[in-house]
Structures are given as C-alpha cells and as structure tokens.
Short mmCIF file of C-alpha atoms in Angstrom, two decimals:
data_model
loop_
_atom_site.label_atom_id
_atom_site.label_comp_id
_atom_site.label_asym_id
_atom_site.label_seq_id
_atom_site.Cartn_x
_atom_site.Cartn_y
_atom_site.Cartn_z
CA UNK A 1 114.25 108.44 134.97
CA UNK A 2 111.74 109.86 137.04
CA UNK A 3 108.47 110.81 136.00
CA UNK A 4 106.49 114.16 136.11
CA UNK A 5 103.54 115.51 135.42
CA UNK A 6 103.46 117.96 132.81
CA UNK A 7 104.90 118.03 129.12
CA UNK A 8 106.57 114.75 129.48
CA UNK A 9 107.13 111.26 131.26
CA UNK A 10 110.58 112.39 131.94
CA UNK A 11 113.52 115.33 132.04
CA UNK A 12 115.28 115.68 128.74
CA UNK A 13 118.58 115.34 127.58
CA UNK A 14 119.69 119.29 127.13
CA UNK A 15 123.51 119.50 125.89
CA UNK A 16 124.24 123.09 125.47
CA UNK A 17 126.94 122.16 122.50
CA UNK A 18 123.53 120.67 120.63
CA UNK A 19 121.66 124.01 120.83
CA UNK A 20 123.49 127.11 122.34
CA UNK A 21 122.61 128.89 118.65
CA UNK A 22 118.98 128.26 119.40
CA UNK A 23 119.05 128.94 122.98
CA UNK A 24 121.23 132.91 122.09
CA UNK A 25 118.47 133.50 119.70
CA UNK A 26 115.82 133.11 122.00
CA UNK A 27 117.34 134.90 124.71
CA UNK A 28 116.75 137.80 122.73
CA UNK A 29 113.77 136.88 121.98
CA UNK A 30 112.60 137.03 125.22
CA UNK A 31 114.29 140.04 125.75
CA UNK A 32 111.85 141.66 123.42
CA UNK A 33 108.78 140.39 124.79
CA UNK A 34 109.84 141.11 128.78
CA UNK A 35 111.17 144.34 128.01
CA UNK A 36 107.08 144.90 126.86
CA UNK A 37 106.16 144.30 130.17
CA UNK A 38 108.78 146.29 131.64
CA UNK A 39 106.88 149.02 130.04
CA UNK A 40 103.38 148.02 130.60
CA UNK A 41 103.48 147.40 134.16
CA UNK A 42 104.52 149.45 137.56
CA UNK A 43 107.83 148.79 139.31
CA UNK A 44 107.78 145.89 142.19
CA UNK A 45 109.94 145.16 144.47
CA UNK A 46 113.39 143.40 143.35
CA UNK A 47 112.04 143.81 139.77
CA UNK A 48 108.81 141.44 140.02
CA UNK A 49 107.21 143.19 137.09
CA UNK A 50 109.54 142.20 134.96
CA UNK A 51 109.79 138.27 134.62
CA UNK A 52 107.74 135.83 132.37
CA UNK A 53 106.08 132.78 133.86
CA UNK A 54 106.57 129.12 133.04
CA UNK A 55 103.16 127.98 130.86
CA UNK A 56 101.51 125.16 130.16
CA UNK A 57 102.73 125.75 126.90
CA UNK A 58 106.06 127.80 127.41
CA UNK A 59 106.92 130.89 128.68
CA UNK A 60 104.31 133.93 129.18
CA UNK A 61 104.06 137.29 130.68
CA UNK A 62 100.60 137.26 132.00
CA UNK A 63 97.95 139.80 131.77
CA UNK A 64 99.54 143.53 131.40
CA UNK A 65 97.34 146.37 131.66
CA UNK A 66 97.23 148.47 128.59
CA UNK A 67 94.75 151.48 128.64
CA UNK A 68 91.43 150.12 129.99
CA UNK A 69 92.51 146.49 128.26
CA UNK A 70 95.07 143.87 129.32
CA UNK A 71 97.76 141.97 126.59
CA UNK A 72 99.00 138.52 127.82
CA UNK A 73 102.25 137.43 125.09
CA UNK A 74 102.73 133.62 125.06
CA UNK A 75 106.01 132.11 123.44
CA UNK A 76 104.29 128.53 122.97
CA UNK A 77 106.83 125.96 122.62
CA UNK A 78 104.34 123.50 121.76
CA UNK A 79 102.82 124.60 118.71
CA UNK A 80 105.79 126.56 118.01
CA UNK A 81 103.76 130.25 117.81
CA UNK A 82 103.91 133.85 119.61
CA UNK A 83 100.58 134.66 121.05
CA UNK A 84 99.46 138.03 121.94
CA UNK A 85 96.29 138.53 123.01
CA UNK A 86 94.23 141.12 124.29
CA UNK A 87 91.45 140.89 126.99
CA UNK A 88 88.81 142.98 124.44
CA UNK A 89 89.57 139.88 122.39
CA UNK A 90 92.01 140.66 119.62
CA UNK A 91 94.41 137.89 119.16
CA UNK A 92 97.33 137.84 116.92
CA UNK A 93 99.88 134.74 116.49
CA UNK A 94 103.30 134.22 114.34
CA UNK A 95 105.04 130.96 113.94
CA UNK A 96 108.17 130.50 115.64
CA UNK A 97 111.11 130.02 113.08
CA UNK A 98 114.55 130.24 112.03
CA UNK A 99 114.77 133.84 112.16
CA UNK A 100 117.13 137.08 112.78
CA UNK A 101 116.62 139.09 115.81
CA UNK A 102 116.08 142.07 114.00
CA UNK A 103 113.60 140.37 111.48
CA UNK A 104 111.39 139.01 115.09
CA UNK A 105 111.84 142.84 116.07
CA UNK A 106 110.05 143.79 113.18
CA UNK A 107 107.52 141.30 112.57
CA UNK A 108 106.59 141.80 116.70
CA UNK A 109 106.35 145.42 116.43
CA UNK A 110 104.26 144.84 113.69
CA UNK A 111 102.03 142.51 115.70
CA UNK A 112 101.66 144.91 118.36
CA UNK A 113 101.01 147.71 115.85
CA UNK A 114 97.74 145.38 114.23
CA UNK A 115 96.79 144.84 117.64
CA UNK A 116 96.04 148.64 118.06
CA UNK A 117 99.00 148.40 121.19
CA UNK A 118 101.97 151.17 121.03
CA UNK A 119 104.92 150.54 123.21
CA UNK A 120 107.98 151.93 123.92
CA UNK A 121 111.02 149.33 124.57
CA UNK A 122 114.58 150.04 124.74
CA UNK A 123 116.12 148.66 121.77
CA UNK A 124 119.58 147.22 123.42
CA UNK A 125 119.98 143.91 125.11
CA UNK A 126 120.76 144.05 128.95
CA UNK A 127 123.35 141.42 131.12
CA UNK A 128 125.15 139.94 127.98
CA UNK A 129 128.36 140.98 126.54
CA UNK A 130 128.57 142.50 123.32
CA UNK A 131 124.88 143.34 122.67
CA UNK A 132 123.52 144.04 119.55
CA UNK A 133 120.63 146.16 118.86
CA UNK A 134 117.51 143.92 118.53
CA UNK A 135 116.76 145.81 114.83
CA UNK A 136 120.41 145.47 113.77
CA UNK A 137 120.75 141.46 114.96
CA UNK A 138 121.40 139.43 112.11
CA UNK A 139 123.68 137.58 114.30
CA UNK A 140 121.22 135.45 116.49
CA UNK A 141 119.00 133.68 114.14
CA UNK A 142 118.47 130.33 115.07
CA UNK A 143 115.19 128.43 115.95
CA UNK A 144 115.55 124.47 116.78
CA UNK A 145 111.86 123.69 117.83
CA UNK A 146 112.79 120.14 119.34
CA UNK A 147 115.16 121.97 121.72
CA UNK A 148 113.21 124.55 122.34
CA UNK A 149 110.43 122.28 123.30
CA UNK A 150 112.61 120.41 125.33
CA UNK A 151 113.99 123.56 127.33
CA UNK A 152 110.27 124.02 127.88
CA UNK A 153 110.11 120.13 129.36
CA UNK A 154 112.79 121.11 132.04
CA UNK A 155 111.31 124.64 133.11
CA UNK A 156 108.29 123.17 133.65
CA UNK A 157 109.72 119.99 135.87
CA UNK A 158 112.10 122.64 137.75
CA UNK A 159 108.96 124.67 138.62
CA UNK A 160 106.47 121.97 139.71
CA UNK A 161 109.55 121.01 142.15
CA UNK A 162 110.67 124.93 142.95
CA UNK A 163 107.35 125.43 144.23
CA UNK A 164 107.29 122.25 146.44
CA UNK A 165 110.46 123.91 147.81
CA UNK A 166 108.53 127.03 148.50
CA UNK A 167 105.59 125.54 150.66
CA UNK A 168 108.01 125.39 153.43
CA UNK A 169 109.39 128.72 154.09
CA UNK A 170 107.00 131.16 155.89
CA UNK A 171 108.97 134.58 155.32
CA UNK A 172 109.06 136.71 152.17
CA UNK A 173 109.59 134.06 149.26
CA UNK A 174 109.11 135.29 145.71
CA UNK A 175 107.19 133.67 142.88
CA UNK A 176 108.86 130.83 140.60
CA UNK A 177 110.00 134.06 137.70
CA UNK A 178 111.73 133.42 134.44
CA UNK A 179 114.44 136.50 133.95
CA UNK A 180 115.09 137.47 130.34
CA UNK A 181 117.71 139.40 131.60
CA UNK A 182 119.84 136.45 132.75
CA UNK A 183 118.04 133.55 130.71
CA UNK A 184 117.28 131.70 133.80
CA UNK A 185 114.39 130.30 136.36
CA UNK A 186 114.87 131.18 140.10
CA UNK A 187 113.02 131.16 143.03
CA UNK A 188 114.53 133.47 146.09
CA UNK A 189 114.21 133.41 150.05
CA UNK A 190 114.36 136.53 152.16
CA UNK A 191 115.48 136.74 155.53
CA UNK A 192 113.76 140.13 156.18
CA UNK A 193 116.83 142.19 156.59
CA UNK A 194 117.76 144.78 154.73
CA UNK A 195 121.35 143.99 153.05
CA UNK A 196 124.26 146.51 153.32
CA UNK A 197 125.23 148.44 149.97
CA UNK A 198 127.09 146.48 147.03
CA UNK A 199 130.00 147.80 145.60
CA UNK A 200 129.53 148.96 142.21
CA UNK A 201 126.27 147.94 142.03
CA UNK A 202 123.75 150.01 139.07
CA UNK A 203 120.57 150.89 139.73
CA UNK A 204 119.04 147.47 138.49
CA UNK A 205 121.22 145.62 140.36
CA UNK A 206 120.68 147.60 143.88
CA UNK A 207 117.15 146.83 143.46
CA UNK A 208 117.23 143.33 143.27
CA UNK A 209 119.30 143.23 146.27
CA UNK A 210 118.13 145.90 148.51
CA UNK A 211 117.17 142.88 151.24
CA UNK A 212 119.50 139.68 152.08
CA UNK A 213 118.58 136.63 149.85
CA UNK A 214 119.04 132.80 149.27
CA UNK A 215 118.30 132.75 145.57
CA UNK A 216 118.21 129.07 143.65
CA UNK A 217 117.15 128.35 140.35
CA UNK A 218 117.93 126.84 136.96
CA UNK A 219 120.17 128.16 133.68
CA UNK A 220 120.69 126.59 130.69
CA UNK A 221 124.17 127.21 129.92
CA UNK A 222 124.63 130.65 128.72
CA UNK A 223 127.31 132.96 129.77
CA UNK A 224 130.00 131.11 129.16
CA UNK A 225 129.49 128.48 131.32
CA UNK A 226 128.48 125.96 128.72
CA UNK A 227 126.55 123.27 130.34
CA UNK A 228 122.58 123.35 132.17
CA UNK A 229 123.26 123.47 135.70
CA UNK A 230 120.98 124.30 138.97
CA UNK A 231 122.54 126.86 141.30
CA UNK A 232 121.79 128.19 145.09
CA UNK A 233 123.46 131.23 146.28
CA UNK A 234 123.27 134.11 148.94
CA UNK A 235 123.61 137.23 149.13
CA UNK A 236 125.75 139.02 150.42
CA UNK A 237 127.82 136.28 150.58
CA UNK A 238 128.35 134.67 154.31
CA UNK A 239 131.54 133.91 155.82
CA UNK A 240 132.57 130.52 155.83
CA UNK A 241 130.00 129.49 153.02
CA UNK A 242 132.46 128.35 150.25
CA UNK A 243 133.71 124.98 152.88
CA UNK A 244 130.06 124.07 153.30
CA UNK A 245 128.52 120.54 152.25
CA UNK A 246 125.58 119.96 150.19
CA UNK A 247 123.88 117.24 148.44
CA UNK A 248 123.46 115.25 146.34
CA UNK A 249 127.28 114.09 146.02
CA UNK A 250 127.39 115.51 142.42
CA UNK A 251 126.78 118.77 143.80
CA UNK A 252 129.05 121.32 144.71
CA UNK A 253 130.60 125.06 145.83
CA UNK A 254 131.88 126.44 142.42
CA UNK A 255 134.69 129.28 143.63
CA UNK A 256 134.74 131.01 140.30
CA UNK A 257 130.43 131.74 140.60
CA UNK A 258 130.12 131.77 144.21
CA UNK A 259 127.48 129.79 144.61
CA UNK A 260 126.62 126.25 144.60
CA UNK A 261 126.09 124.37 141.18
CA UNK A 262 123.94 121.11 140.83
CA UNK A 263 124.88 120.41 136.67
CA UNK A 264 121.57 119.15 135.31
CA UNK A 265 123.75 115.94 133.40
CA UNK A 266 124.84 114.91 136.95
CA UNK A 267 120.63 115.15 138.40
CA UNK A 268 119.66 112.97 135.11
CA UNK A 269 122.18 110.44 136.19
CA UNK A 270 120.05 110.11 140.00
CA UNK A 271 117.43 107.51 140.47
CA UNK A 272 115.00 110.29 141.17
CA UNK A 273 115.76 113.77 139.82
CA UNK A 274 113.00 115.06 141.66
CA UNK A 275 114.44 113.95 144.75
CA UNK A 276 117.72 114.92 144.28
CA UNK A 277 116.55 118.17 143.07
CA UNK A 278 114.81 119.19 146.24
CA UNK A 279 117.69 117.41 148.39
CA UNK A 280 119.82 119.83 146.62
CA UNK A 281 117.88 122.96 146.80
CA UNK A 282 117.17 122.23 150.78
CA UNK A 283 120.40 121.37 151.97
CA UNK A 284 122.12 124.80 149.70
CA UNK A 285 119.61 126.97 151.45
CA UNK A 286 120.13 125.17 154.78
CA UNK A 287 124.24 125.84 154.54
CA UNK A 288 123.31 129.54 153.62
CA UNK A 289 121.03 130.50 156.32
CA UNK A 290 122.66 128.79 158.70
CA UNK A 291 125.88 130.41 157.78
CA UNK A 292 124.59 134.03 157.36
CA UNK A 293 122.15 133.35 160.86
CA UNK A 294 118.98 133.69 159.47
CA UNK A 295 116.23 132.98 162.00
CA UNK A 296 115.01 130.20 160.93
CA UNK A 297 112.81 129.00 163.13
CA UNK A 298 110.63 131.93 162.26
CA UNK A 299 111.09 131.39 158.97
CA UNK A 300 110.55 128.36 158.14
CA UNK A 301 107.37 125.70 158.85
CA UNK A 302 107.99 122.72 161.47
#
C-alpha cells in the first residue's frame, strides 16, 4: 500500500463486523462533545459551528468561546484520553475506556463542572434510529482502542487527500468537518445557487441545504450499511446522474443511497489509494456538475 504522512506508513484494515460496538459507542460519544459546541458557538451557515476537526491526535472541536475564555475538547486516539482545556489554562483529561454512554455523560459533565464551564446540551441523540438518552445508555459501551486508533489512521489519510481535492475549486467550498450527527468526514462544493425547497425537510436539514451542493466524504459503516465506504453525491439530485461513469472501476452509483460509493476494501486493494481516492472524488464531482450545469469554468482553477 501506499504511504502517507501522518499516523502511519499506510491505510488500515477497518472491517466494520470487527468493531461496529466500538464505533456505536463512540458515535455517541461524539455526540456529547459536538453537541458542546453546538452550544458554545453562533450558528454558521449549513451548520459549520457544529463539526469537530480531524487532529493530529484524533478528533477535536477547536477553540469555543466561553465567557471571556475559550475550551478546545480533544478525543485523542493516541494516548487514548479526553482533553478539555481552557485558554486561562485549566486542563482536565479522562482515559478513554470501555464505558456506558450514560457513565461518559456523567464523568464529562463532571469534567466540565471542575473546569468551572456550565453548559446546556440536549440530552437525546440526533440522525440515528432508536436513540437513547445519553444518561440512560447502558446500551453503547464499548471502547476498542486499536480500532479506534485505526479509524483515526484513515480520517487523517482521507483529509490530507480531501484537502488536495479542495485546492482546485475556486467557488464556495467548505472546510474538511467531521459530523457527529452522521458519524462521517465530508468535504462539500457549492455552485452558488440557491437550491429549491426539499420535501419534508426539518429545520436542520433545510439549513444544510439551503444552496445546491456536491458533497463527498468518508463513513465508516454505520447506518446499516455495514462496510467503510467513500461517497460523492449532489444535491438536489440531477437528472440523468444515476447512468453516469466514475472511477476507479470498483466504484460505483448505489440506487438505494443515491449517490456514488467508493467501499474503502475495494481503494485498499489499488496500487495507490491516494490516487484512486482523488480519481474517485474528481471524476464523482465532474459527473455531478456536469449533469446539474454548474459553471464550471468559473468555478474551478485551469
């Protein structure tokens, strides 16, 4: 395989069957923490505020303002640990371990609370069936740190190549964000036009796509799909982009999603996953524009 910069020589193995336990619990997990920056910070466009950010150690939610401070929380997947710290310099850290949710609940609202920081979060889960309150989890409660680690390994060789992507679009392109909501990494085009209403859409969901978008990205599984997969899709959907090609060969249109799915085993198998990454990425958004005519020779560099 292909080497990278960054956590490790090479993109790990990452069977959802081996860790999908680990991977639930932690999707909570990080429900907790970003729903603390939902309330920290002010509304953005499309939900900006509301992501955490790859690390150099795992997954973060950068500075928040709190008063006349700022909290940063840090899930590091290295030394298995939660970080919160505060800019005044107050730090606080608790291992990362087999755990409930509702036991993490606690013992982070108990962080916060030594910190001197009082927040409000919504209790309930959001974009996953059945939720459980956080306090009343004992459902999710597992905490495999090779697996986590190696989630880590992938988010941060997706990124480095995500943000390659991004150097050549000139319109509105957002930053590489991690969504708790949906457990996944995505990076998302805009065209600049506004999109038309979608049916049935909530409040969260008619924010995020207020504008038309080419949104790509990486999940590990979750939802019911049951396997780590890239993805590009658009919307609204265009006419005529289900019959479109993309590569690399491995990849293609998935008619139940939507969109177009690139599953992670099938990029380990290429003789550069980096490469096949980005030839999948460019040649997704490619179909999509061209099919919903974006203008892209404005949009794009030459």
């Amino acid at each position: 395989m292909s080497g990278v910069a960054g956590g490790s020589a090479e993109w790990p193995v990452l069977p959802w069957s081996e860790w999908a336990a680990t991977a639930n619990t932690l999707h909570m997990w990080t429900q907790i923490v970003g729903k603390t920056r939902l309330a920290l910070t002010p509304l953005q466009n499309h939900w900006w505020n509301v992501p955490l950010y790859v690390t150099a150690r795992g997954l973060g939610t950068s500075a928040m303002p709190y008063g006349d401070d700022v909290l940063d929380i840090e899930f590091d997947f290295v030394a298995h640990e939660l970080h919160l710290r505060l800019g005044s310099g107050k730090t606080l850290s608790t291992p990362l371990r087999a755990q409930t949710v509702a036991e993490f609940y606690k013992e982070y609202v108990a962080s916060l609370a030594e910190l001197g920081v009082s927040v409000t979060i919504h209790p309930m889960p959001v974009e996953v069936q059945s939720p459980i309150r956080f306090d009343l989890d004992t459902e999710h409660k597992s905490y495999d740190p090779v697996y986590a680690h190696r989630f880590w390994q992938v988010l941060v060789h997706a990124e480095k190549v995500f943000r390659s992507f991004g150097t050549g679009f000139l319109g509105k392109v957002s930053p590489v964000h991690f969504f708790w909501g949906s457990f996944d990494l995505a990076v998302t085009r805009f065209s600049g036009r506004p999109a038309p209403p979608r049916p049935g859409a909530d409040s969260i969901q008619r924010e995020a796509y207020s504008h038309e978008v080419i949104s790509a990205g990486f999940w590990p599984g979750n939802g019911g799909y049951g396997a780590a997969a890239f993805y590009c899709y658009a919307a609204p959907v265009p006419d005529g982009l289900a019959g479109a090609k993309v590569g690399p060969e491995a990849a293609a249109w998935d008619k139940t999603l939507g969109e177009f799915i690139f599953r992670y085993e099938a990029l380990l198998a290429q003789p550069s996953p980096e490469d096949a990454l980005m030839e999948f990425l460019e040649s997704a958004y490619a179909a999509a524009a061209d099919a919903a005519k974006w203008d892209r020779a404005a949009l794009e560099r030459h």
